[in-house]
Amino acid sequence: MTPFSFERAEKASASAGVRYLGGGTNLIDLMKLEIERPERLVDVSRLPGDIRESDGAILIGASVTNAALSADPLIRERYAMLSTALLSGATQQLRNKATTGGNFLQRTRCHYFYDTARACNKREPGSGCDALDGHNRFHAILGASEHCIAVHPSDMAVAMAALDAEVRTITADGEGRTIPATDLLRLPGDAPERDHVLDDGELIVEVRLPANPPARQLYRKVRDRASYAFAVVSIAVALDVEDNVMKNVRIALGGVAHKPWRADKAERALEGAFVDASVFAQAADAELQDAVGRGDNDFKIPLVRRLIITALRDVTDLSKEHSA
Ligand code: SF4
């Protein structure tokens, strides 16, 4: 491991040139592999952080652990799919360590990224991407580039994207800003080494969940084994149904792109439509019209189509005998 300085933050402040340590469940592994080589590490995991209500919205401190967030009564009652998403990730031991801020900023689990003998533009810009013609079963089908086809591994961030969460930060110049969770992480484009839009030293301090989320919520994860596995694909759906008409439809997909993929084409196809299996299929097809497989991951396209349809069927209580 490359030598680094270590300090524990006494209060939330941002400084250029530092890396922040939350639970360390990903960053420490990357440092051991020398894929991450911070010179100055600041532990922010013990900064005060809680979960509180403000004008109906929920404010979550960045240091709140995934375990605490998933178990919070307010989250379980009003944002149930966020609790489900958190509980589907990792293990209880890891959820006890992983933080809300750190979960957003965890890095891809593309195996070529972790194998320093292989070409990876994310690890070493300009070196190439061995996943393009390699083992790419877990890789992206939406929003990828010829420079990187990695996916973001978080479950939590998918639910946050569908719930219109906002991330609040402080920057190294002492200012702060609010970033929609859907905009925090980036698509790879020609700079896959940049996972997110945060500036040097910018620190996530809080996440805000808006008041009055849709009443019907569902998070579903398809994975290779029942626990301790990243999503092959996943979906977060929130909507209301009034007089058999869908409203406030919000859908995000996981395991399909470099960031949680807000399915806005599907949302537009569903908003204001009657609950109907044929509409679900049209919405799935609209969202996937630009999907591209890379060989091993071709199966994800029909899998995501079925996932969207069955998730919508279940969240709207449309009986199976009426589905297409
Ligand atoms: Fe690296 Fe991205 Fe290619 Fe994986 S997909 S090898 S992370 S550039």
Tab-separated table of C-alpha atoms and ligand atoms in Angstrom:
chain	number	residue	atom	x	y	z
A	1	MET	CA	0.000	0.000	0.000
A	2	THR	CA	1.346	3.439	-0.864
A	3	PRO	CA	2.078	5.573	2.244
A	4	PHE	CA	-0.548	8.183	3.077
A	5	SER	CA	-1.406	10.574	5.891
A	6	PHE	CA	-4.477	9.834	7.973
A	7	GLU	CA	-6.638	12.158	10.022
A	8	ARG	CA	-10.070	11.992	11.547
A	9	ALA	CA	-12.409	14.865	10.698
A	10	GLU	CA	-13.725	16.744	13.737
A	11	LYS	CA	-16.313	18.652	11.712
A	12	ALA	CA	-17.626	18.568	8.169
A	13	SER	CA	-15.250	20.578	6.014
A	14	ALA	CA	-13.880	20.155	2.510
A	15	SER	CA	-10.311	20.482	1.304
A	16	ALA	CA	-8.806	20.025	-2.144
A	17	GLY	CA	-6.427	17.106	-2.531
A	18	VAL	CA	-7.935	14.827	0.107
A	19	ARG	CA	-9.850	11.581	-0.137
A	20	TYR	CA	-12.635	10.925	2.303
A	21	LEU	CA	-13.000	7.620	4.087
A	22	GLY	CA	-16.510	6.482	4.953
A	23	GLY	CA	-16.939	2.827	5.924
A	24	GLY	CA	-13.964	1.932	3.757
A	25	THR	CA	-15.675	-1.147	2.356
A	26	ASN	CA	-14.465	-0.397	-1.179
A	27	LEU	CA	-11.741	2.249	-0.870
A	28	ILE	CA	-9.509	0.190	1.446
A	29	ASP	CA	-9.573	-2.752	-0.975
A	30	LEU	CA	-8.640	-0.407	-3.819
A	31	MET	CA	-5.790	1.063	-1.773
A	32	LYS	CA	-4.414	-2.396	-1.015
A	33	LEU	CA	-4.381	-3.087	-4.752
A	34	GLU	CA	-2.800	0.352	-5.301
A	35	ILE	CA	-5.567	1.231	-7.711
A	36	GLU	CA	-6.348	4.119	-5.365
A	37	ARG	CA	-3.340	5.951	-3.959
A	38	PRO	CA	-4.545	8.885	-1.870
A	39	GLU	CA	-1.807	10.939	-0.277
A	40	ARG	CA	-4.135	12.335	2.375
A	41	LEU	CA	-7.020	10.331	3.789
A	42	VAL	CA	-9.637	11.991	5.991
A	43	ASP	CA	-11.969	9.748	7.956
A	44	VAL	CA	-15.474	11.256	7.869
A	45	SER	CA	-17.265	8.145	9.101
A	46	ARG	CA	-17.586	9.467	12.658
A	47	LEU	CA	-19.006	12.863	11.794
A	48	PRO	CA	-22.383	13.379	13.449
A	49	GLY	CA	-25.159	12.205	11.193
A	50	ASP	CA	-28.763	11.281	11.766
A	51	ILE	CA	-32.053	10.745	9.995
A	52	ARG	CA	-34.602	13.458	10.616
A	53	GLU	CA	-37.781	14.893	9.182
A	54	SER	CA	-38.002	18.481	7.942
A	55	ASP	CA	-41.232	19.807	6.398
A	56	GLY	CA	-42.149	16.293	5.376
A	57	ALA	CA	-38.819	15.624	3.680
A	58	ILE	CA	-36.265	13.258	5.184
A	59	LEU	CA	-32.693	14.424	5.734
A	60	ILE	CA	-30.042	11.729	6.003
A	61	GLY	CA	-26.531	12.457	7.251
A	62	ALA	CA	-23.819	11.186	4.907
A	63	SER	CA	-22.254	9.129	7.705
A	64	VAL	CA	-25.475	7.237	8.482
A	65	THR	CA	-24.726	3.586	7.891
A	66	ASN	CA	-26.602	1.475	5.379
A	67	ALA	CA	-27.775	-0.718	8.282
A	68	ALA	CA	-29.208	2.221	10.219
A	69	LEU	CA	-30.863	3.703	7.156
A	70	SER	CA	-32.501	0.438	6.140
A	71	ALA	CA	-33.908	-0.060	9.651
A	72	ASP	CA	-35.185	3.468	10.255
A	73	PRO	CA	-38.973	3.477	10.861
A	74	LEU	CA	-39.562	6.543	8.648
A	75	ILE	CA	-37.655	4.959	5.776
A	76	ARG	CA	-39.409	1.623	6.170
A	77	GLU	CA	-42.812	3.290	6.260
A	78	ARG	CA	-42.563	5.927	3.508
A	79	TYR	CA	-39.578	4.920	1.383
A	80	ALA	CA	-39.869	1.165	1.669
A	81	MET	CA	-38.088	0.456	-1.602
A	82	LEU	CA	-34.995	2.243	-0.299
A	83	SER	CA	-34.960	-0.029	2.734
A	84	THR	CA	-35.423	-3.070	0.493
A	85	ALA	CA	-32.626	-1.936	-1.818
A	86	LEU	CA	-30.228	-1.416	1.090
A	87	LEU	CA	-31.022	-4.801	2.595
A	88	SER	CA	-30.409	-6.494	-0.746
A	89	GLY	CA	-26.837	-5.190	-0.849
A	90	ALA	CA	-23.725	-6.785	0.653
A	91	THR	CA	-23.948	-8.413	4.108
A	92	GLN	CA	-25.071	-7.203	7.522
A	93	GLN	CA	-21.430	-6.740	8.556
A	94	LEU	CA	-20.712	-4.586	5.508
A	95	ARG	CA	-23.965	-2.645	5.909
A	96	ASN	CA	-22.905	-1.868	9.485
A	97	LYS	CA	-19.806	-0.129	8.086
A	98	ALA	CA	-20.883	1.291	4.715
A	99	THR	CA	-22.168	4.865	4.802
A	100	THR	CA	-24.820	6.689	2.805
A	101	GLY	CA	-22.302	9.016	1.175
A	102	GLY	CA	-19.812	6.249	0.513
A	103	ASN	CA	-22.396	3.983	-1.054
A	104	PHE	CA	-22.965	6.524	-3.848
A	105	LEU	CA	-19.233	6.825	-4.460
A	106	GLN	CA	-18.271	3.149	-4.500
A	107	ARG	CA	-16.514	2.183	-7.700
A	108	THR	CA	-17.428	-0.332	-10.360
A	109	ARG	CA	-16.854	-4.029	-9.729
A	110	CYS	CA	-15.685	-4.619	-13.338
A	111	HIS	CA	-13.088	-7.339	-12.827
A	112	TYR	CA	-10.688	-5.773	-15.334
A	113	PHE	CA	-10.677	-2.602	-13.233
A	114	TYR	CA	-9.356	-4.640	-10.295
A	115	ASP	CA	-6.840	-6.638	-12.351
A	116	THR	CA	-3.851	-4.362	-12.784
A	117	ALA	CA	-2.434	-6.637	-15.490
A	118	ARG	CA	-5.365	-5.799	-17.806
A	119	ALA	CA	-6.171	-2.719	-19.878
A	120	CYS	CA	-8.692	-0.428	-18.241
A	121	ASN	CA	-9.423	3.178	-19.200
A	122	LYS	CA	-11.064	3.808	-15.854
A	123	ARG	CA	-7.973	2.778	-13.904
A	124	GLU	CA	-5.447	4.080	-16.404
A	125	PRO	CA	-6.901	6.534	-18.951
A	126	GLY	CA	-5.903	5.763	-22.518
A	127	SER	CA	-4.848	2.171	-21.840
A	128	GLY	CA	-7.893	0.585	-23.486
A	129	CYS	CA	-10.769	-1.515	-22.249
A	130	ASP	CA	-10.356	-5.277	-22.051
A	131	ALA	CA	-14.038	-5.707	-21.217
A	132	LEU	CA	-15.150	-4.634	-24.708
A	133	ASP	CA	-14.148	-7.971	-26.233
A	134	GLY	CA	-13.697	-9.864	-22.985
A	135	HIS	CA	-15.927	-11.306	-20.317
A	136	ASN	CA	-18.650	-8.700	-20.154
A	137	ARG	CA	-21.645	-10.554	-18.723
A	138	PHE	CA	-22.115	-7.925	-16.005
A	139	HIS	CA	-21.554	-4.900	-18.189
A	140	ALA	CA	-23.660	-2.035	-19.484
A	141	ILE	CA	-26.369	-2.147	-22.112
A	142	LEU	CA	-27.347	1.532	-21.882
A	143	GLY	CA	-25.319	4.743	-22.024
A	144	ALA	CA	-21.929	3.060	-22.474
A	145	SER	CA	-19.088	4.304	-24.683
A	146	GLU	CA	-16.264	2.700	-26.613
A	147	HIS	CA	-14.037	3.758	-23.702
A	148	CYS	CA	-15.899	1.965	-20.907
A	149	ILE	CA	-18.877	-0.355	-20.501
A	150	ALA	CA	-18.755	-0.716	-16.724
A	151	VAL	CA	-21.837	-0.493	-14.500
A	152	HIS	CA	-22.317	1.169	-11.145
A	153	PRO	CA	-22.814	-1.498	-8.480
A	154	SER	CA	-25.037	0.242	-5.920
A	155	ASP	CA	-28.550	-0.852	-4.986
A	156	MET	CA	-29.123	2.157	-2.733
A	157	ALA	CA	-28.330	4.660	-5.475
A	158	VAL	CA	-30.934	3.075	-7.787
A	159	ALA	CA	-33.686	3.572	-5.210
A	160	MET	CA	-32.417	7.089	-4.462
A	161	ALA	CA	-32.589	7.952	-8.173
A	162	ALA	CA	-36.191	6.765	-8.434
A	163	LEU	CA	-37.148	8.691	-5.293
A	164	ASP	CA	-35.778	11.986	-6.677
A	165	ALA	CA	-33.291	12.238	-3.826
A	166	GLU	CA	-30.904	15.186	-3.692
A	167	VAL	CA	-27.300	15.149	-2.511
A	168	ARG	CA	-26.001	18.132	-0.572
A	169	THR	CA	-22.286	18.865	-0.548
A	170	ILE	CA	-19.718	21.324	0.670
A	171	THR	CA	-16.934	22.340	-1.660
A	172	ALA	CA	-13.306	23.159	-0.997
A	173	ASP	CA	-14.026	26.914	-1.315
A	174	GLY	CA	-16.505	26.658	1.547
A	175	GLU	CA	-19.607	26.850	-0.600
A	176	GLY	CA	-22.253	24.175	-0.859
A	177	ARG	CA	-24.500	22.861	-3.560
A	178	THR	CA	-27.394	20.492	-4.123
A	179	ILE	CA	-27.126	17.824	-6.819
A	180	PRO	CA	-30.011	15.583	-7.913
A	181	ALA	CA	-29.048	11.986	-7.157
A	182	THR	CA	-29.669	11.157	-10.812
A	183	ASP	CA	-26.958	13.661	-11.810
A	184	LEU	CA	-24.335	12.807	-9.171
A	185	LEU	CA	-22.874	9.896	-11.124
A	186	ARG	CA	-21.873	10.184	-14.784
A	187	LEU	CA	-21.938	8.194	-17.953
A	188	PRO	CA	-18.431	7.225	-19.111
A	189	GLY	CA	-18.170	9.181	-22.375
A	190	ASP	CA	-14.490	9.767	-23.140
A	191	ALA	CA	-13.540	10.154	-19.457
A	192	PRO	CA	-14.489	6.915	-17.682
A	193	GLU	CA	-11.952	7.624	-14.941
A	194	ARG	CA	-14.470	10.137	-13.600
A	195	ASP	CA	-17.314	8.318	-11.875
A	196	HIS	CA	-19.113	11.405	-10.553
A	197	VAL	CA	-19.478	15.165	-10.932
A	198	LEU	CA	-17.981	16.152	-7.566
A	199	ASP	CA	-15.049	18.554	-7.645
A	200	ASP	CA	-11.684	17.891	-6.028
A	201	GLY	CA	-12.241	17.747	-2.267
A	202	GLU	CA	-16.019	18.165	-2.457
A	203	LEU	CA	-17.701	16.313	0.403
A	204	ILE	CA	-21.208	14.834	0.513
A	205	VAL	CA	-22.772	15.900	3.816
A	206	GLU	CA	-26.433	15.014	3.497
A	207	VAL	CA	-29.050	13.359	1.302
A	208	ARG	CA	-32.604	14.695	1.089
A	209	LEU	CA	-35.608	12.572	0.239
A	210	PRO	CA	-38.547	14.710	-0.929
A	211	ALA	CA	-41.843	14.614	0.950
A	212	ASN	CA	-44.831	12.682	-0.302
A	213	PRO	CA	-43.233	9.885	-2.298
A	214	PRO	CA	-45.535	7.728	-4.418
A	215	ALA	CA	-47.439	5.248	-2.283
A	216	ARG	CA	-46.657	2.132	-4.287
A	217	GLN	CA	-43.005	1.176	-4.292
A	218	LEU	CA	-40.968	-1.834	-5.269
A	219	TYR	CA	-37.275	-2.682	-5.531
A	220	ARG	CA	-36.350	-5.929	-7.228
A	221	LYS	CA	-32.874	-7.293	-7.797
A	222	VAL	CA	-31.839	-10.109	-10.106
A	223	ARG	CA	-28.577	-11.689	-8.975
A	224	ASP	CA	-26.640	-14.887	-9.304
A	225	ARG	CA	-27.128	-15.991	-5.701
A	226	ALA	CA	-29.582	-15.105	-2.962
A	227	SER	CA	-27.267	-12.899	-0.899
A	228	TYR	CA	-23.935	-11.095	-1.022
A	229	ALA	CA	-24.023	-10.584	-4.774
A	230	PHE	CA	-24.123	-7.469	-6.903
A	231	ALA	CA	-27.111	-6.992	-9.166
A	232	VAL	CA	-27.056	-8.531	-12.587
A	233	VAL	CA	-29.897	-6.059	-13.124
A	234	SER	CA	-32.310	-4.333	-10.767
A	235	ILE	CA	-35.293	-2.009	-10.809
A	236	ALA	CA	-36.814	0.565	-8.478
A	237	VAL	CA	-40.411	1.573	-9.230
A	238	ALA	CA	-42.582	4.117	-7.436
A	239	LEU	CA	-46.023	5.236	-8.599
A	240	ASP	CA	-49.580	6.010	-7.572
A	241	VAL	CA	-52.714	4.491	-9.041
A	242	GLU	CA	-55.976	6.445	-9.053
A	243	ASP	CA	-59.082	5.129	-10.816
A	244	ASN	CA	-56.845	2.558	-12.487
A	245	VAL	CA	-54.630	5.310	-13.940
A	246	MET	CA	-50.884	5.491	-13.172
A	247	LYS	CA	-49.493	8.764	-11.835
A	248	ASN	CA	-46.197	10.064	-10.473
A	249	VAL	CA	-44.370	7.207	-12.189
A	250	ARG	CA	-40.672	6.944	-11.354
A	251	ILE	CA	-38.444	4.111	-12.494
A	252	ALA	CA	-34.703	3.577	-12.174
A	253	LEU	CA	-32.676	0.605	-13.372
A	254	GLY	CA	-29.500	-0.832	-11.870
A	255	GLY	CA	-26.816	-3.002	-13.434
A	256	VAL	CA	-27.449	-1.566	-16.890
A	257	ALA	CA	-25.294	1.574	-17.038
A	258	HIS	CA	-22.355	3.503	-15.579
A	259	LYS	CA	-24.877	5.180	-13.244
A	260	PRO	CA	-28.363	4.376	-11.972
A	261	TRP	CA	-30.449	4.653	-15.120
A	262	ARG	CA	-33.551	6.778	-14.750
A	263	ALA	CA	-36.023	5.216	-17.191
A	264	ASP	CA	-37.653	8.415	-18.403
A	265	LYS	CA	-38.911	6.970	-21.687
A	266	ALA	CA	-40.769	4.255	-19.797
A	267	GLU	CA	-42.059	6.795	-17.305
A	268	ARG	CA	-43.523	8.931	-20.113
A	269	ALA	CA	-45.207	5.902	-21.652
A	270	LEU	CA	-46.818	5.008	-18.312
A	271	GLU	CA	-47.734	8.400	-16.855
A	272	GLY	CA	-51.490	8.933	-17.179
A	273	ALA	CA	-52.071	5.546	-18.797
A	274	PHE	CA	-54.453	2.887	-17.580
A	275	VAL	CA	-52.962	-0.056	-15.739
A	276	ASP	CA	-52.591	-2.511	-18.568
A	277	ALA	CA	-50.040	-5.189	-19.428
A	278	SER	CA	-49.718	-4.016	-23.029
A	279	VAL	CA	-48.759	-0.539	-21.776
A	280	PHE	CA	-46.112	-2.090	-19.553
A	281	ALA	CA	-44.609	-3.864	-22.573
A	282	GLN	CA	-44.680	-0.647	-24.632
A	283	ALA	CA	-42.920	1.206	-21.817
A	284	ALA	CA	-40.214	-1.470	-21.553
A	285	ASP	CA	-39.671	-1.457	-25.312
A	286	ALA	CA	-39.452	2.348	-25.385
A	287	GLU	CA	-36.787	2.334	-22.672
A	288	LEU	CA	-34.728	-0.390	-24.292
A	289	GLN	CA	-34.839	0.820	-27.891
A	290	ASP	CA	-31.230	2.051	-27.656
A	291	ALA	CA	-29.916	-0.876	-25.588
A	292	VAL	CA	-26.753	-2.506	-26.943
A	293	GLY	CA	-25.346	-5.876	-25.912
A	294	ARG	CA	-21.650	-6.691	-26.076
A	295	GLY	CA	-21.861	-10.450	-26.375
A	296	ASP	CA	-21.865	-12.036	-22.935
A	297	ASN	CA	-24.384	-9.493	-21.676
A	298	ASP	CA	-26.856	-9.714	-24.585
A	299	PHE	CA	-29.213	-11.591	-22.271
A	300	LYS	CA	-29.668	-8.469	-20.174
A	301	ILE	CA	-31.879	-6.802	-22.783
A	302	PRO	CA	-34.739	-9.360	-22.675
A	303	LEU	CA	-34.114	-9.816	-18.936
A	304	VAL	CA	-34.600	-6.108	-18.225
A	305	ARG	CA	-37.686	-6.082	-20.456
A	306	ARG	CA	-39.233	-8.863	-18.381
A	307	LEU	CA	-38.099	-7.199	-15.148
A	308	ILE	CA	-39.815	-3.914	-16.052
A	309	ILE	CA	-43.040	-5.681	-17.028
A	310	THR	CA	-43.236	-7.954	-13.995
A	311	ALA	CA	-42.271	-5.167	-11.570
A	312	LEU	CA	-45.030	-2.957	-12.981
A	313	ARG	CA	-47.492	-5.805	-12.849
A	314	ASP	CA	-46.688	-6.461	-9.195
A	315	VAL	CA	-46.529	-2.851	-8.019
A	316	THR	CA	-49.914	-2.103	-9.628
A	317	ASP	CA	-51.456	-5.394	-8.434
A	318	LEU	CA	-52.385	-6.292	-11.976
A	319	SER	CA	-53.269	-9.944	-11.751
A	320	LYS	CA	-51.146	-12.397	-13.651
A	321	GLU	CA	-54.092	-13.803	-15.568
A	322	HIS	CA	-54.630	-10.404	-17.198
A	323	SER	CA	-50.996	-9.879	-18.181
A	324	ALA	CA	-49.691	-10.389	-21.694
B	1	SF4	FE1	-12.111	-0.514	-17.251
B	1	SF4	FE2	-14.565	0.311	-17.821
B	1	SF4	FE3	-13.332	-1.298	-19.499
B	1	SF4	FE4	-14.083	-2.251	-17.107
B	1	SF4	S1	-15.430	-1.565	-18.721
B	1	SF4	S2	-12.106	-2.557	-18.177
B	1	SF4	S3	-13.845	-0.408	-15.843
B	1	SF4	S4	-12.701	0.777	-18.953
